[in-house]
PDB file of C-alpha atoms in Angstrom:
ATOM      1  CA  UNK V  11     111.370   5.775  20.185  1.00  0.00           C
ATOM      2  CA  UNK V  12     110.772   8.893  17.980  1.00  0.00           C
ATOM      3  CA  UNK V  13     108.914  11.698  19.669  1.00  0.00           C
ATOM      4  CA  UNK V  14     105.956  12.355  17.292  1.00  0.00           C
ATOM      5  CA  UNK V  15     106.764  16.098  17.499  1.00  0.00           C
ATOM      6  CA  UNK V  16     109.879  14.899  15.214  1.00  0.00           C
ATOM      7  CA  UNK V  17     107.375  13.173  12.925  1.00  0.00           C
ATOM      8  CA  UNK V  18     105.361  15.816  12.848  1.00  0.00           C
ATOM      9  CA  UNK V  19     106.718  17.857   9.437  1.00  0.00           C
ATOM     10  CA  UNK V  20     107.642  14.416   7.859  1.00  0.00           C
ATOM     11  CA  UNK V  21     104.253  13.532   8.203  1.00  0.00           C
ATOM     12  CA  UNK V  22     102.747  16.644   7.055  1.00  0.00           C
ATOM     13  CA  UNK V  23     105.078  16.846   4.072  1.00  0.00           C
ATOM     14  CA  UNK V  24     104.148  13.445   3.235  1.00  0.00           C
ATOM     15  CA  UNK V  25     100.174  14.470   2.781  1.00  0.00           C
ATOM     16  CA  UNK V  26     100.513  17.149   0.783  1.00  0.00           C
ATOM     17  CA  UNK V  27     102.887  15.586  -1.790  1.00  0.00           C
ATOM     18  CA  UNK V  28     100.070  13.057  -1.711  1.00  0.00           C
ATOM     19  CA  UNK V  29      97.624  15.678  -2.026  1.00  0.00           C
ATOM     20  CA  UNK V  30      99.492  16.736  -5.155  1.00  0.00           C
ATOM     21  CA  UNK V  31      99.793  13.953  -7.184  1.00  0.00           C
ATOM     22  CA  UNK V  32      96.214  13.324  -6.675  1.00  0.00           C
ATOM     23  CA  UNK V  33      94.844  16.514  -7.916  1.00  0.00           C
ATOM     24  CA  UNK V  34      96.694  16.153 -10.612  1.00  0.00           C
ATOM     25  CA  UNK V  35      94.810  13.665 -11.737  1.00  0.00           C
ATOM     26  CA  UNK V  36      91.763  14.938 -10.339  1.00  0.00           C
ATOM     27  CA  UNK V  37      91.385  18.139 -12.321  1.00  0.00           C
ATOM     28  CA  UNK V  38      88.867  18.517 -15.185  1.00  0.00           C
ATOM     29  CA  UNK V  39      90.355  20.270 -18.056  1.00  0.00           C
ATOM     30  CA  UNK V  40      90.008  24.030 -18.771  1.00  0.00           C
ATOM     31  CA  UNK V  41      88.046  24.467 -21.733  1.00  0.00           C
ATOM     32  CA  UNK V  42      89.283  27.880 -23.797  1.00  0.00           C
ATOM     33  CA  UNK V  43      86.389  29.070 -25.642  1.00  0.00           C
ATOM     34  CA  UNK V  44      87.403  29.985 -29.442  1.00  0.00           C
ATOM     35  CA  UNK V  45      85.394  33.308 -30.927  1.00  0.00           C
ATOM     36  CA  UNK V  46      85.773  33.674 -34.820  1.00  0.00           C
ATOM     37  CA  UNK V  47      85.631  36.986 -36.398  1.00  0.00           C
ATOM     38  CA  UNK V  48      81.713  36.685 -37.257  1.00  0.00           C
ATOM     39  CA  UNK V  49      81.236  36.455 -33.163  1.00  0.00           C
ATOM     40  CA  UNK V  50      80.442  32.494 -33.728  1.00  0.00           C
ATOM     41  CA  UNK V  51      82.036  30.047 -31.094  1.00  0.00           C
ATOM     42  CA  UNK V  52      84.602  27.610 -32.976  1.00  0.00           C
ATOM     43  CA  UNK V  53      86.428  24.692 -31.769  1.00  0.00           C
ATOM     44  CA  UNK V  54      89.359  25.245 -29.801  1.00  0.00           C
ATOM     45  CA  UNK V  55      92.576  25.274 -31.389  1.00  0.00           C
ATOM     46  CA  UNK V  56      94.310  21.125 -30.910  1.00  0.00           C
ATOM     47  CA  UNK V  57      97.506  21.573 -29.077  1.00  0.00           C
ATOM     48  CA  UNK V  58     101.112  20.467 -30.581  1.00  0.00           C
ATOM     49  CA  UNK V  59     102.545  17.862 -28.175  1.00  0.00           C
ATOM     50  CA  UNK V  60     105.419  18.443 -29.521  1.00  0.00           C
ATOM     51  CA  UNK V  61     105.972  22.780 -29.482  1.00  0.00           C
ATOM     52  CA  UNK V  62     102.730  23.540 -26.344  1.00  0.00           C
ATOM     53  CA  UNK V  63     104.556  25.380 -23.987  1.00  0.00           C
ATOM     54  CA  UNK V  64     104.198  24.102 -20.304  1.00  0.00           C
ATOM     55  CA  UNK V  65     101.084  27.159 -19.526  1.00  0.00           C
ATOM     56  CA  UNK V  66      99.450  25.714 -22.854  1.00  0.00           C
ATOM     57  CA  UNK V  67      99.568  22.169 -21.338  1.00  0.00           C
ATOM     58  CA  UNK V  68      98.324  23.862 -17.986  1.00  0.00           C
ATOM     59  CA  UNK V  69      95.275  24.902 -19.808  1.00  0.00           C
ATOM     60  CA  UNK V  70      94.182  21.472 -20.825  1.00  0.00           C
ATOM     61  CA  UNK V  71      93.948  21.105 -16.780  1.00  0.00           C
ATOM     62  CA  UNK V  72      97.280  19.147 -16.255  1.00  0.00           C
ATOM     63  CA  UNK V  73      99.043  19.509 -12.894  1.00  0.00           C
ATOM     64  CA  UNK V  74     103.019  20.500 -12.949  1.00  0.00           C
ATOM     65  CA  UNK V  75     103.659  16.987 -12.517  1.00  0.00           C
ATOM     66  CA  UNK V  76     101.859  16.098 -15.632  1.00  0.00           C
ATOM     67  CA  UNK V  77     103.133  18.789 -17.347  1.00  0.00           C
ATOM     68  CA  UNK V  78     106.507  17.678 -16.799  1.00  0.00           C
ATOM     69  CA  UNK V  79     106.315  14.478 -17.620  1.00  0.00           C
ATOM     70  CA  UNK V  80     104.391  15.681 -21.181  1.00  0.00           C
ATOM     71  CA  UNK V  81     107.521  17.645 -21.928  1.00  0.00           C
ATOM     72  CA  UNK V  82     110.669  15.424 -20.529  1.00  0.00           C
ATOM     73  CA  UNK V  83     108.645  12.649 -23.327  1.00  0.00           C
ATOM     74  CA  UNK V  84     109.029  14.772 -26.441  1.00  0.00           C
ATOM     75  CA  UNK V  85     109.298  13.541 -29.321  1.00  0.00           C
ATOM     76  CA  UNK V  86     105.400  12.406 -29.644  1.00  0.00           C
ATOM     77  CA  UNK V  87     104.735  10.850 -33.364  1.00  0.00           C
ATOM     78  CA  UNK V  88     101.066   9.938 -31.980  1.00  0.00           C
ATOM     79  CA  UNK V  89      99.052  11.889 -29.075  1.00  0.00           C
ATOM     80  CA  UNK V  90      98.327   7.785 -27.620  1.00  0.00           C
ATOM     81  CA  UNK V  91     101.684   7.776 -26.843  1.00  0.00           C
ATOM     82  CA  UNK V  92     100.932   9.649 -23.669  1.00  0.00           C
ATOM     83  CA  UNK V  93      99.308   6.946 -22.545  1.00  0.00           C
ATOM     84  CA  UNK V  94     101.345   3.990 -23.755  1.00  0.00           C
ATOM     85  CA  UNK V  95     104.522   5.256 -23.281  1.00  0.00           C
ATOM     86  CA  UNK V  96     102.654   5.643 -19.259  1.00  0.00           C
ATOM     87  CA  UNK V  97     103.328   9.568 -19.507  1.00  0.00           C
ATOM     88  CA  UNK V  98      99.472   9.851 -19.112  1.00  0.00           C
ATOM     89  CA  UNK V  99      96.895   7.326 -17.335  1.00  0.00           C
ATOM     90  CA  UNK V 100      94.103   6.637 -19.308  1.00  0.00           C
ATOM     91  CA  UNK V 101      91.539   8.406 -17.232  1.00  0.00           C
ATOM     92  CA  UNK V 102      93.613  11.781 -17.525  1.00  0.00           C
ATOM     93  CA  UNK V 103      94.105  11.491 -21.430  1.00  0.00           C
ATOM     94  CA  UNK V 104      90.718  11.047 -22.392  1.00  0.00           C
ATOM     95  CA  UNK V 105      89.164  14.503 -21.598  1.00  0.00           C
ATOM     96  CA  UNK V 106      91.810  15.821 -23.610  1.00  0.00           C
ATOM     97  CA  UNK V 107      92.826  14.185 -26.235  1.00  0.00           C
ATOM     98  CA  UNK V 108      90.555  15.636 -28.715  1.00  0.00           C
ATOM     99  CA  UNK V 109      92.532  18.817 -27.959  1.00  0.00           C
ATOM    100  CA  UNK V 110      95.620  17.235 -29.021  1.00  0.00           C
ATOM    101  CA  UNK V 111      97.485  16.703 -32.139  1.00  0.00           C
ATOM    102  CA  UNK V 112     101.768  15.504 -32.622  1.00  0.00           C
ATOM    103  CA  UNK V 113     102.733  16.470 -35.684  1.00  0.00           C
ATOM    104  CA  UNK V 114     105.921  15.552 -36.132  1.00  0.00           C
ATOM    105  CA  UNK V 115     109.339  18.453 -35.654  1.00  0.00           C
ATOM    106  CA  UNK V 116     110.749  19.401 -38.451  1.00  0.00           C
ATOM    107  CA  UNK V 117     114.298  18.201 -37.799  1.00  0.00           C
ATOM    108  CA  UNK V 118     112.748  14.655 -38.167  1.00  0.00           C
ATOM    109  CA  UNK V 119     110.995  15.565 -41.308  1.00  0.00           C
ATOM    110  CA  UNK V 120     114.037  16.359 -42.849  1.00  0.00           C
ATOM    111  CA  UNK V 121     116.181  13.325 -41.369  1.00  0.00           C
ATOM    112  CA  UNK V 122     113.398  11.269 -42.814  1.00  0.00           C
ATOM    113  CA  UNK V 123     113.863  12.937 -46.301  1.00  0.00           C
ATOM    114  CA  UNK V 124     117.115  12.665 -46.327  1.00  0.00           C
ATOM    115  CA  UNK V 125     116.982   8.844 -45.642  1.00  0.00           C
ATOM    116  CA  UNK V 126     114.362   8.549 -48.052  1.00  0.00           C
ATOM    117  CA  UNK V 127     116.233  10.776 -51.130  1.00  0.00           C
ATOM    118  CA  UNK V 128     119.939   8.586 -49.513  1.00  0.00           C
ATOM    119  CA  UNK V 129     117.406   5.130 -50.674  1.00  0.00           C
ATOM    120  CA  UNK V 130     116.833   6.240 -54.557  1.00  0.00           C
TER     121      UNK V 130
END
């Protein structure tokens, strides 16, 4: 029989990686107030799926894990991909995906050109 002084840090190390994964989802998102010139609030700025850098993502309110995930997906040609490619679960895309926009790299814009112009 195992002593439970040997279980002990598997145990603990167990909880908080559970811990983790549910505050990722758990967060609400950070909302980055937008000042134009005249001193009027504007919307924030929508976030690129496709270029946000990981502290960008962050500030929507994902967790690393999320984060990761977000950026290991890439390319996005729609921001509901998150959630049907299962990058995202619903309940942590909604909050944010007013925020977000995937417009599409440039490398496929011009593979897509190209095919189209290769077609005539």
């Amino acid at each position: 029989m195992i002593s439970p002084r040997k279980l002990l840090p598997y145990l603990l190390a167990l909880g908080l990686s559970a811990f983790v994964c549910l505050t990722d989802a758990a967060l609400p998102p950070v909302e980055a107030q937008q000042i134009a010139p005249d001193g009027t609030e504007t919307a924030p700025a929508k976030l690129d799926l496709n270029a946000a850098s990981p502290e960008q993502l962050k500030s929507l309110g994902l967790g690393d894990n999320y984060v990761r995930r977000v950026i290991a997906g890439r390319p996005y040609t729609a921001k509901n991909q998150l959630v049907s490619r299962g990058v995202l679960p619903q309940d942590a895309y909604e909050p944010i995906k007013e925020r977000l926009v995937a417009h599409h790299s440039l490398q496929e814009h011009h593979s897509s050109q190209e095919h189209h112009s290769s077609q005539q």
